[in-house]
Structure formats: structure tokens, C-alpha cells
mmCIF file of N, CA and C in Angstrom:
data_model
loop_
_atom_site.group_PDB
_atom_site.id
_atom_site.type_symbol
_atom_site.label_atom_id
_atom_site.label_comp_id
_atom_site.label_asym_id
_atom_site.label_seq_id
_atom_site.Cartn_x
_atom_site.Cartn_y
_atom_site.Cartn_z
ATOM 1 N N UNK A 1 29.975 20.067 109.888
ATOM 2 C CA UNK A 1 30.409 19.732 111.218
ATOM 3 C C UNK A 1 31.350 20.814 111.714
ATOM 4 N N UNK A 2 31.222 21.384 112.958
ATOM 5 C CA UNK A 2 32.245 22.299 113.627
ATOM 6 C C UNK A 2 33.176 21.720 114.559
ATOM 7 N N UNK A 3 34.725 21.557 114.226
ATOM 8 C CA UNK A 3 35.319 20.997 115.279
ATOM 9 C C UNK A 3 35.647 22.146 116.128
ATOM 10 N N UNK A 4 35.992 21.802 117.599
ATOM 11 C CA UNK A 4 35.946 22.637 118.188
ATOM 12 C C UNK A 4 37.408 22.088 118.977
ATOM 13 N N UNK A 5 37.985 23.315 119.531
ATOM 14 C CA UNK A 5 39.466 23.099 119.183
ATOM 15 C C UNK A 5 39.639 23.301 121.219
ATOM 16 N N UNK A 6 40.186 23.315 121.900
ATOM 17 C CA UNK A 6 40.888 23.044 123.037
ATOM 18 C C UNK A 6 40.358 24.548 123.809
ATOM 19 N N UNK A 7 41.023 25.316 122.619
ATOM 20 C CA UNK A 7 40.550 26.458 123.454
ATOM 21 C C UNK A 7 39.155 27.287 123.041
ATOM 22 N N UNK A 8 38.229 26.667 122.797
ATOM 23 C CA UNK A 8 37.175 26.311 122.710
ATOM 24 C C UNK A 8 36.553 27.441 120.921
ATOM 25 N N UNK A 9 37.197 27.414 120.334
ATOM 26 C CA UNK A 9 37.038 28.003 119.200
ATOM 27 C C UNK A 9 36.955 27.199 117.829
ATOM 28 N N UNK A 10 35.565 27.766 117.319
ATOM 29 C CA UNK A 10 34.935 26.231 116.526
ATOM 30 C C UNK A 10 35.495 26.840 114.913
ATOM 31 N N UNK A 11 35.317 25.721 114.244
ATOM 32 C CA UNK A 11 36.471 26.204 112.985
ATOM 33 C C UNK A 11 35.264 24.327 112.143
ATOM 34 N N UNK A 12 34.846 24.767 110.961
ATOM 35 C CA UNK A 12 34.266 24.408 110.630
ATOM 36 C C UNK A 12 35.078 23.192 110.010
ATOM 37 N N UNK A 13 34.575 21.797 110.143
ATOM 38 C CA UNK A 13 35.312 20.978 108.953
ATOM 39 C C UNK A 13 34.837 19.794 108.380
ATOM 40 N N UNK A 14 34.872 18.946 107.414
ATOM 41 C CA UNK A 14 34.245 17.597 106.768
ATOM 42 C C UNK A 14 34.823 16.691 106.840
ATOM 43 N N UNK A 15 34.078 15.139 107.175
ATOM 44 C CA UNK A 15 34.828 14.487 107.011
ATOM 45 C C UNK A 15 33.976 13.620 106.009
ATOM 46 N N UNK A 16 35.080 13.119 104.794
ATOM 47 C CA UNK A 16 34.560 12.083 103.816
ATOM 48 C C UNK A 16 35.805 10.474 104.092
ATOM 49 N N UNK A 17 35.248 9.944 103.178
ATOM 50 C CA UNK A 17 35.771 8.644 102.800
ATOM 51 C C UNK A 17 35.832 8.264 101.750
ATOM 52 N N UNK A 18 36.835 7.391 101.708
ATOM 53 C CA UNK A 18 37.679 6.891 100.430
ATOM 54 C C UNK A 18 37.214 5.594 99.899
ATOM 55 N N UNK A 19 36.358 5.288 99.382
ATOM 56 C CA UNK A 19 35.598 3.784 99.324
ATOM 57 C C UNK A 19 36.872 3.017 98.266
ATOM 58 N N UNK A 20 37.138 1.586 99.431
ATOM 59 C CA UNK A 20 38.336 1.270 98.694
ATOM 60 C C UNK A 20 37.497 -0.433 98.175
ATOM 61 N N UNK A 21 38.416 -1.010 97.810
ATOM 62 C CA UNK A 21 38.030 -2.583 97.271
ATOM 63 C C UNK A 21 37.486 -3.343 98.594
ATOM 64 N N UNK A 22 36.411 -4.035 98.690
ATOM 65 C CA UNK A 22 36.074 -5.094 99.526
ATOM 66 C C UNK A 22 35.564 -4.360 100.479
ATOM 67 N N UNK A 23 34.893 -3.774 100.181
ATOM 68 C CA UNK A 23 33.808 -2.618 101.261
ATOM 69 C C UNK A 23 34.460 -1.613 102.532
ATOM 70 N N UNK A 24 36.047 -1.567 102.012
ATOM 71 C CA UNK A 24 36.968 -1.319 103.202
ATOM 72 C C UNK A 24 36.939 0.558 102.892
ATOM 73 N N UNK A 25 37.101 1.383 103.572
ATOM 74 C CA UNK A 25 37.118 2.649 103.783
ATOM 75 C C UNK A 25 38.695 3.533 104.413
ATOM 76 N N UNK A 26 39.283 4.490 103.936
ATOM 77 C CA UNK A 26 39.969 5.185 104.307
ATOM 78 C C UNK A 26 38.887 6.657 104.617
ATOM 79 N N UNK A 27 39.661 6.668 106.124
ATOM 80 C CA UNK A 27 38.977 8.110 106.301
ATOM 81 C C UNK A 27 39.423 9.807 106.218
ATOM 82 N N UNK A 28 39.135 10.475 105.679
ATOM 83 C CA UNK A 28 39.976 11.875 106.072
ATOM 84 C C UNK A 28 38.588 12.910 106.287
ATOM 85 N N UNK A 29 39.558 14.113 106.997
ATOM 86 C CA UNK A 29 39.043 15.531 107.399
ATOM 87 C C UNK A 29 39.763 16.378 106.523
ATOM 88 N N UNK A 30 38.836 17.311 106.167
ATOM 89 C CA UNK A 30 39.036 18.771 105.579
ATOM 90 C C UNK A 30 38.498 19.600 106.515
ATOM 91 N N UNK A 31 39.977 20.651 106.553
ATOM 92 C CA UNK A 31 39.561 22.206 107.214
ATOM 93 C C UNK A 31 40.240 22.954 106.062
ATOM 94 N N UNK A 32 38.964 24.147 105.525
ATOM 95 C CA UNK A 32 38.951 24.695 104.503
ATOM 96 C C UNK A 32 39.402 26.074 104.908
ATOM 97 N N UNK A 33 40.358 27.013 103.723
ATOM 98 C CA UNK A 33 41.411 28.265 104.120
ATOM 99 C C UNK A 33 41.996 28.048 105.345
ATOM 100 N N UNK A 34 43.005 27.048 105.573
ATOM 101 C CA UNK A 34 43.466 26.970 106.340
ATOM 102 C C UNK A 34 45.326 27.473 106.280
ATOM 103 N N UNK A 35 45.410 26.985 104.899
ATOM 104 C CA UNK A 35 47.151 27.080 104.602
ATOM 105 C C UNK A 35 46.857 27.861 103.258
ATOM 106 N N UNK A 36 48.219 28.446 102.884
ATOM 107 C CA UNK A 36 48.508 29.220 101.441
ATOM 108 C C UNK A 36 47.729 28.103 100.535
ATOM 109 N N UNK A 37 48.745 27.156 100.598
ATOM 110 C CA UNK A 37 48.304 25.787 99.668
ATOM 111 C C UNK A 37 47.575 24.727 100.197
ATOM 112 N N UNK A 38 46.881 23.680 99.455
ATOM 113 C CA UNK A 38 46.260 22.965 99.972
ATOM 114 C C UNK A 38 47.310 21.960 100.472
ATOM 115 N N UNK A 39 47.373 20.831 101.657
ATOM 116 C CA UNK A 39 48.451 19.934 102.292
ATOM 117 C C UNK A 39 47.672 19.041 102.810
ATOM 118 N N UNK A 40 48.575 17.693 102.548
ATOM 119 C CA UNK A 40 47.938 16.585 103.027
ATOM 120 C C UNK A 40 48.235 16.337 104.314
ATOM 121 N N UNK A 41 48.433 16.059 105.253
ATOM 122 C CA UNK A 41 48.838 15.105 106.622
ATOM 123 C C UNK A 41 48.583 14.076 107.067
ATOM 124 N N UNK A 42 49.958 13.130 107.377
ATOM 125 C CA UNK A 42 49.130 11.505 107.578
ATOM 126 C C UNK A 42 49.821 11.358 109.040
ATOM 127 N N UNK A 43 48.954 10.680 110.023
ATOM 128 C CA UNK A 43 49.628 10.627 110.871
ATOM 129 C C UNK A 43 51.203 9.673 111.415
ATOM 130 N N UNK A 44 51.601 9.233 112.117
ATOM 131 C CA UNK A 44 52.469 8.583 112.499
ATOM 132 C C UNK A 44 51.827 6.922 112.300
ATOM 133 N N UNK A 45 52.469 6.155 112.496
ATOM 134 C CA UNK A 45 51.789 4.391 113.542
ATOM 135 C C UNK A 45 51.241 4.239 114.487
ATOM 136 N N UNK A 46 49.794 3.647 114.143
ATOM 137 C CA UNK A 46 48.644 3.368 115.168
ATOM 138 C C UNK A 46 48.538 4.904 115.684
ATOM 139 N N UNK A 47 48.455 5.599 115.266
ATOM 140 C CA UNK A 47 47.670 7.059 115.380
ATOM 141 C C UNK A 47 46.307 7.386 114.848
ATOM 142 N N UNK A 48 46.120 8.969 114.898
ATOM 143 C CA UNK A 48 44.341 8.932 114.260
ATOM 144 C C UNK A 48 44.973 10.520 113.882
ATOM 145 N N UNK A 49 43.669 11.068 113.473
ATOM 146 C CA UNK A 49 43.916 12.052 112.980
ATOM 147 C C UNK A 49 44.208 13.346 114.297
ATOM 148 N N UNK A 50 43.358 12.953 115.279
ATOM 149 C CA UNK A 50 43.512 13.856 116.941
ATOM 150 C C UNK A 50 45.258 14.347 116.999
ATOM 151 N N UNK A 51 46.016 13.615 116.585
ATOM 152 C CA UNK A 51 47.303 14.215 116.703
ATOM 153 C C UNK A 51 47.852 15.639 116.229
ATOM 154 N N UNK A 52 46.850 15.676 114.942
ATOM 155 C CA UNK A 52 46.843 16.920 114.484
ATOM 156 C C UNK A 52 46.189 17.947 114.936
ATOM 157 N N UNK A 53 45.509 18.231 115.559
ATOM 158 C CA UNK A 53 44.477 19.066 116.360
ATOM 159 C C UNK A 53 45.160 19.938 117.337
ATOM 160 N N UNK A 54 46.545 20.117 118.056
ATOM 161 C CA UNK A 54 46.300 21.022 119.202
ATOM 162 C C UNK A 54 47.149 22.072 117.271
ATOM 163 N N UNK A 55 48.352 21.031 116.189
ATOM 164 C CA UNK A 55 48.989 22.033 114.990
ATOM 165 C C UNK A 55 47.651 23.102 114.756
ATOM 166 N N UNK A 56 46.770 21.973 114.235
ATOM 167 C CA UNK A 56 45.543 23.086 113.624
ATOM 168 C C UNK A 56 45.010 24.325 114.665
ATOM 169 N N UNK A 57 45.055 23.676 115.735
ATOM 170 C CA UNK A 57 44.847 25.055 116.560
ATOM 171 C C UNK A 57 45.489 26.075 116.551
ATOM 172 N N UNK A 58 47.159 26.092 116.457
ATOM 173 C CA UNK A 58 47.716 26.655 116.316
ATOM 174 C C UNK A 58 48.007 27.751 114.679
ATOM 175 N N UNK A 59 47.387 26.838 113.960
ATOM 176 C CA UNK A 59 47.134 27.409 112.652
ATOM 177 C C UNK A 59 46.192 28.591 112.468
ATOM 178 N N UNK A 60 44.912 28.356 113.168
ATOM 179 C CA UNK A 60 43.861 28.711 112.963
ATOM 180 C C UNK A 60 43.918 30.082 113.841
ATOM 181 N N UNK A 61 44.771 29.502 115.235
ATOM 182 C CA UNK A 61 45.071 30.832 116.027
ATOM 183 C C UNK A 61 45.998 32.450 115.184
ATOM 184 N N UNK A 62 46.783 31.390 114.733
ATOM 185 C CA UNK A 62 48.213 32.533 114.145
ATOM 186 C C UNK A 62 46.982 33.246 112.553
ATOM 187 N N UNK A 63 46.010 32.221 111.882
ATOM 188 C CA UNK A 63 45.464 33.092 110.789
ATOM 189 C C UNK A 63 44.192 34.372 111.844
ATOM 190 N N UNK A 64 44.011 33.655 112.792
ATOM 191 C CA UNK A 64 42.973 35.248 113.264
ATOM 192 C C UNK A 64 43.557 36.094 113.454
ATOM 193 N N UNK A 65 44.994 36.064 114.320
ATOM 194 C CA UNK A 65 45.885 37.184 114.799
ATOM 195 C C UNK A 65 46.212 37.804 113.516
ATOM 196 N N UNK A 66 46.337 37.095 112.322
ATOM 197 C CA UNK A 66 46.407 37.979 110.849
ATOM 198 C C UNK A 66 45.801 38.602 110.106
ATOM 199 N N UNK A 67 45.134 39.285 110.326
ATOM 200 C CA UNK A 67 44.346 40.381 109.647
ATOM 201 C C UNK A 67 44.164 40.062 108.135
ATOM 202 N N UNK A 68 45.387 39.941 107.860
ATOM 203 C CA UNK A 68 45.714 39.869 106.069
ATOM 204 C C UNK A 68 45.508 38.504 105.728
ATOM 205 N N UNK A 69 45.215 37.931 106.549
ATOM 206 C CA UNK A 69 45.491 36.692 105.830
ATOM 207 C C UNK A 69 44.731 35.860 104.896
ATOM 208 N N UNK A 70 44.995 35.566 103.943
ATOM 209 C CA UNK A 70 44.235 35.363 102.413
ATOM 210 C C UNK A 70 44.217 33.648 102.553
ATOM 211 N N UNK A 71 44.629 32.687 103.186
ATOM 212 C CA UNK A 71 44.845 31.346 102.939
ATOM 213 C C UNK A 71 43.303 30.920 102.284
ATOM 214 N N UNK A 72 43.931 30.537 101.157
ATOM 215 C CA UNK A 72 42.554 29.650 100.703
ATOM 216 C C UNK A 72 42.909 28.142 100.537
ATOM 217 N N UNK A 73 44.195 27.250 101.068
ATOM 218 C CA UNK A 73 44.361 26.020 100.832
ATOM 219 C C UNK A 73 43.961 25.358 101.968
ATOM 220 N N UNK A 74 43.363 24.370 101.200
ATOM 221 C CA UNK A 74 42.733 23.091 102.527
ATOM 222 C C UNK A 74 43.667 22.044 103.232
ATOM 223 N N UNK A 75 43.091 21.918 103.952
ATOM 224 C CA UNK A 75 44.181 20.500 104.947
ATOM 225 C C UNK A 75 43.514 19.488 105.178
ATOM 226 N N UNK A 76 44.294 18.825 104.366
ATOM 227 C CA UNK A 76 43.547 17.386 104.449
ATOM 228 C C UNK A 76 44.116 16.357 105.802
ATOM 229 N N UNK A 77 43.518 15.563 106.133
ATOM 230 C CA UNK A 77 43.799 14.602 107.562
ATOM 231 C C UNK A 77 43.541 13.336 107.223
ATOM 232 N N UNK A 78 44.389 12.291 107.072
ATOM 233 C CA UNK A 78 44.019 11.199 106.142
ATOM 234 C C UNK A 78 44.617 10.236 107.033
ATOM 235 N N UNK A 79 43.743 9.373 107.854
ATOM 236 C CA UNK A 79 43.991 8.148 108.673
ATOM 237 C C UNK A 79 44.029 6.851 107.996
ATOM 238 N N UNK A 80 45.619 6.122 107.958
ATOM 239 C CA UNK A 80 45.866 5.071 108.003
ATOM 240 C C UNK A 80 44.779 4.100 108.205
ATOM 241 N N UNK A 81 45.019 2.959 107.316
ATOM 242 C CA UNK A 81 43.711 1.889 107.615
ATOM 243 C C UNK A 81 43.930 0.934 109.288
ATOM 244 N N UNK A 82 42.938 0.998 109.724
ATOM 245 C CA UNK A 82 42.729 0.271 111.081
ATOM 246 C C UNK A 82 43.694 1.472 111.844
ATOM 247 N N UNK A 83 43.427 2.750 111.554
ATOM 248 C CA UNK A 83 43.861 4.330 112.666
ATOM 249 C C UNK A 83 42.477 4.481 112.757
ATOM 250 N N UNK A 84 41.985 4.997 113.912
ATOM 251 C CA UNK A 84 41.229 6.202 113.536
ATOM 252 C C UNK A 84 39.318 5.404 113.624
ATOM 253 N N UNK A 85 39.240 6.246 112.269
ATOM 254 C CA UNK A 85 38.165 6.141 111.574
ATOM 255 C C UNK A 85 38.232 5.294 110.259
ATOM 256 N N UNK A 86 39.435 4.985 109.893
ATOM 257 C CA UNK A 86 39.336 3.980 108.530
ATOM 258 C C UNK A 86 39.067 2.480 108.691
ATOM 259 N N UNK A 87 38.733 1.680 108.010
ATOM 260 C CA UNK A 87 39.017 0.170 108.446
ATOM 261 C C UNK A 87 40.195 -0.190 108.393
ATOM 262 N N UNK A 88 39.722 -1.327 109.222
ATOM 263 C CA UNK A 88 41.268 -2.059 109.450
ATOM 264 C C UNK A 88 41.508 -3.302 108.319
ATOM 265 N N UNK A 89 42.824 -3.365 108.071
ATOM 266 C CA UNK A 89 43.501 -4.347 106.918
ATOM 267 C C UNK A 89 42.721 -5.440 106.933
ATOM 268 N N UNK A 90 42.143 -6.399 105.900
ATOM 269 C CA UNK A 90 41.724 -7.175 106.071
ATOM 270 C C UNK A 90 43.106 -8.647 105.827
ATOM 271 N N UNK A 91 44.068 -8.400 105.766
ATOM 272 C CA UNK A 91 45.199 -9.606 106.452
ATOM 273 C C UNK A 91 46.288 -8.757 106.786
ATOM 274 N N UNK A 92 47.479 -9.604 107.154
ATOM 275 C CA UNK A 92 48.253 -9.093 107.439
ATOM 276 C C UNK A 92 49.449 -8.613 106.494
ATOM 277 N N UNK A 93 49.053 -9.155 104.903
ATOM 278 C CA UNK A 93 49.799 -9.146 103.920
ATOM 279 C C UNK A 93 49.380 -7.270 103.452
ATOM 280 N N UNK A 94 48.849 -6.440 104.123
ATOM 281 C CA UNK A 94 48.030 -5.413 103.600
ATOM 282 C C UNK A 94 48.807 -4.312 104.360
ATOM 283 N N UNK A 95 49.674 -4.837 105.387
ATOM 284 C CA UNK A 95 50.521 -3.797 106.361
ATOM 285 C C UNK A 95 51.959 -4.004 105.924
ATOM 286 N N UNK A 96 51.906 -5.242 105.430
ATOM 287 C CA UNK A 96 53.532 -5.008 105.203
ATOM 288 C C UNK A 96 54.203 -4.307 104.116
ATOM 289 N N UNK A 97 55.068 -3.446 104.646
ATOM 290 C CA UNK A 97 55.559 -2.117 103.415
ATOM 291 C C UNK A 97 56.933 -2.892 103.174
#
């Protein structure tokens, strides 16, 4: 899949899932050589992963302007259950931290 970023520059990325108990799913995105190291990111409350998207642009912008730049770590994008793309809690005993 190519996401394609605001300022219209496509940057390749995957999205899998986390198969959890009771047919319920967590979702995340990988964009690959993106950082030195590989990094997770979770978003805020009742968010999705889109929050991250204008950072990654900005990532992806500052590694073209770099000539040198060697990043081989991935970024992971990992949406909260009932964010996004994951399912949502099946009670309410499943949100409370």
C-alpha cells in the first residue's frame, strides 16, 4: 500500500493486525527506513493513527533533503481499541486503566 502524504508524495507502508482474544483486533501501520531506530507511536484518546501523518511527513521530507541518510528503523502506528481501525472494547471493564 502507498500512503500518500498532503503534499502529495507517496512513501510506501503496511498495515497488519494484532489478533487478540474473542475475535477482537488491534490495528497498526508500518513505514519502513523511516527513523535511526525502529519506534512505536500510540496515539492520544479517541484518536486514530491520521494524527501521525502531517510528523511522518515531516520525517520523510527532512530524510530526502538528506542525502546521507542511512535510517533503516521502522515506525510503527498502533491504534487503541475502538480508535481507528482496531475493535472496540467489548465492556466497559476493558477501558478502565
Amino acid at each position: 500500500m502507498y500512503f500518500q502524504f498532503e503534499s502529495q508524495i507517496k512513501h510506501s507502508s503496511h498495515m497488519l493486525s494484532l489478533d487478540l482474544p474473542q475475535n477482537q483486533q488491534m490495528h497498526f501501520e508500518v513505514f519502513e527506513g523511516l527513523l535511526p531506530k525502529d519506534a512505536l507511536f500510540i496515539h492520544g484518546n479517541l484518536a486514530s493513527n491520521h494524527w501521525w501523518y502531517p510528523y511522518i511527513e515531516e520525517i520523510y521530507l527532512e530524510n530526502l533533503a538528506n542525502e546521507h541518510s542511512a535510517n533503516t528503523g521502522n515506525l510503527y502506528l498502533a491504534e487503541f481499541r475502538g480508535c481507528g481501525k482496531s475493535s472496540p472494547p467489548l465492556s466497559d471493564a476493558e477501558v478502565n486503566m
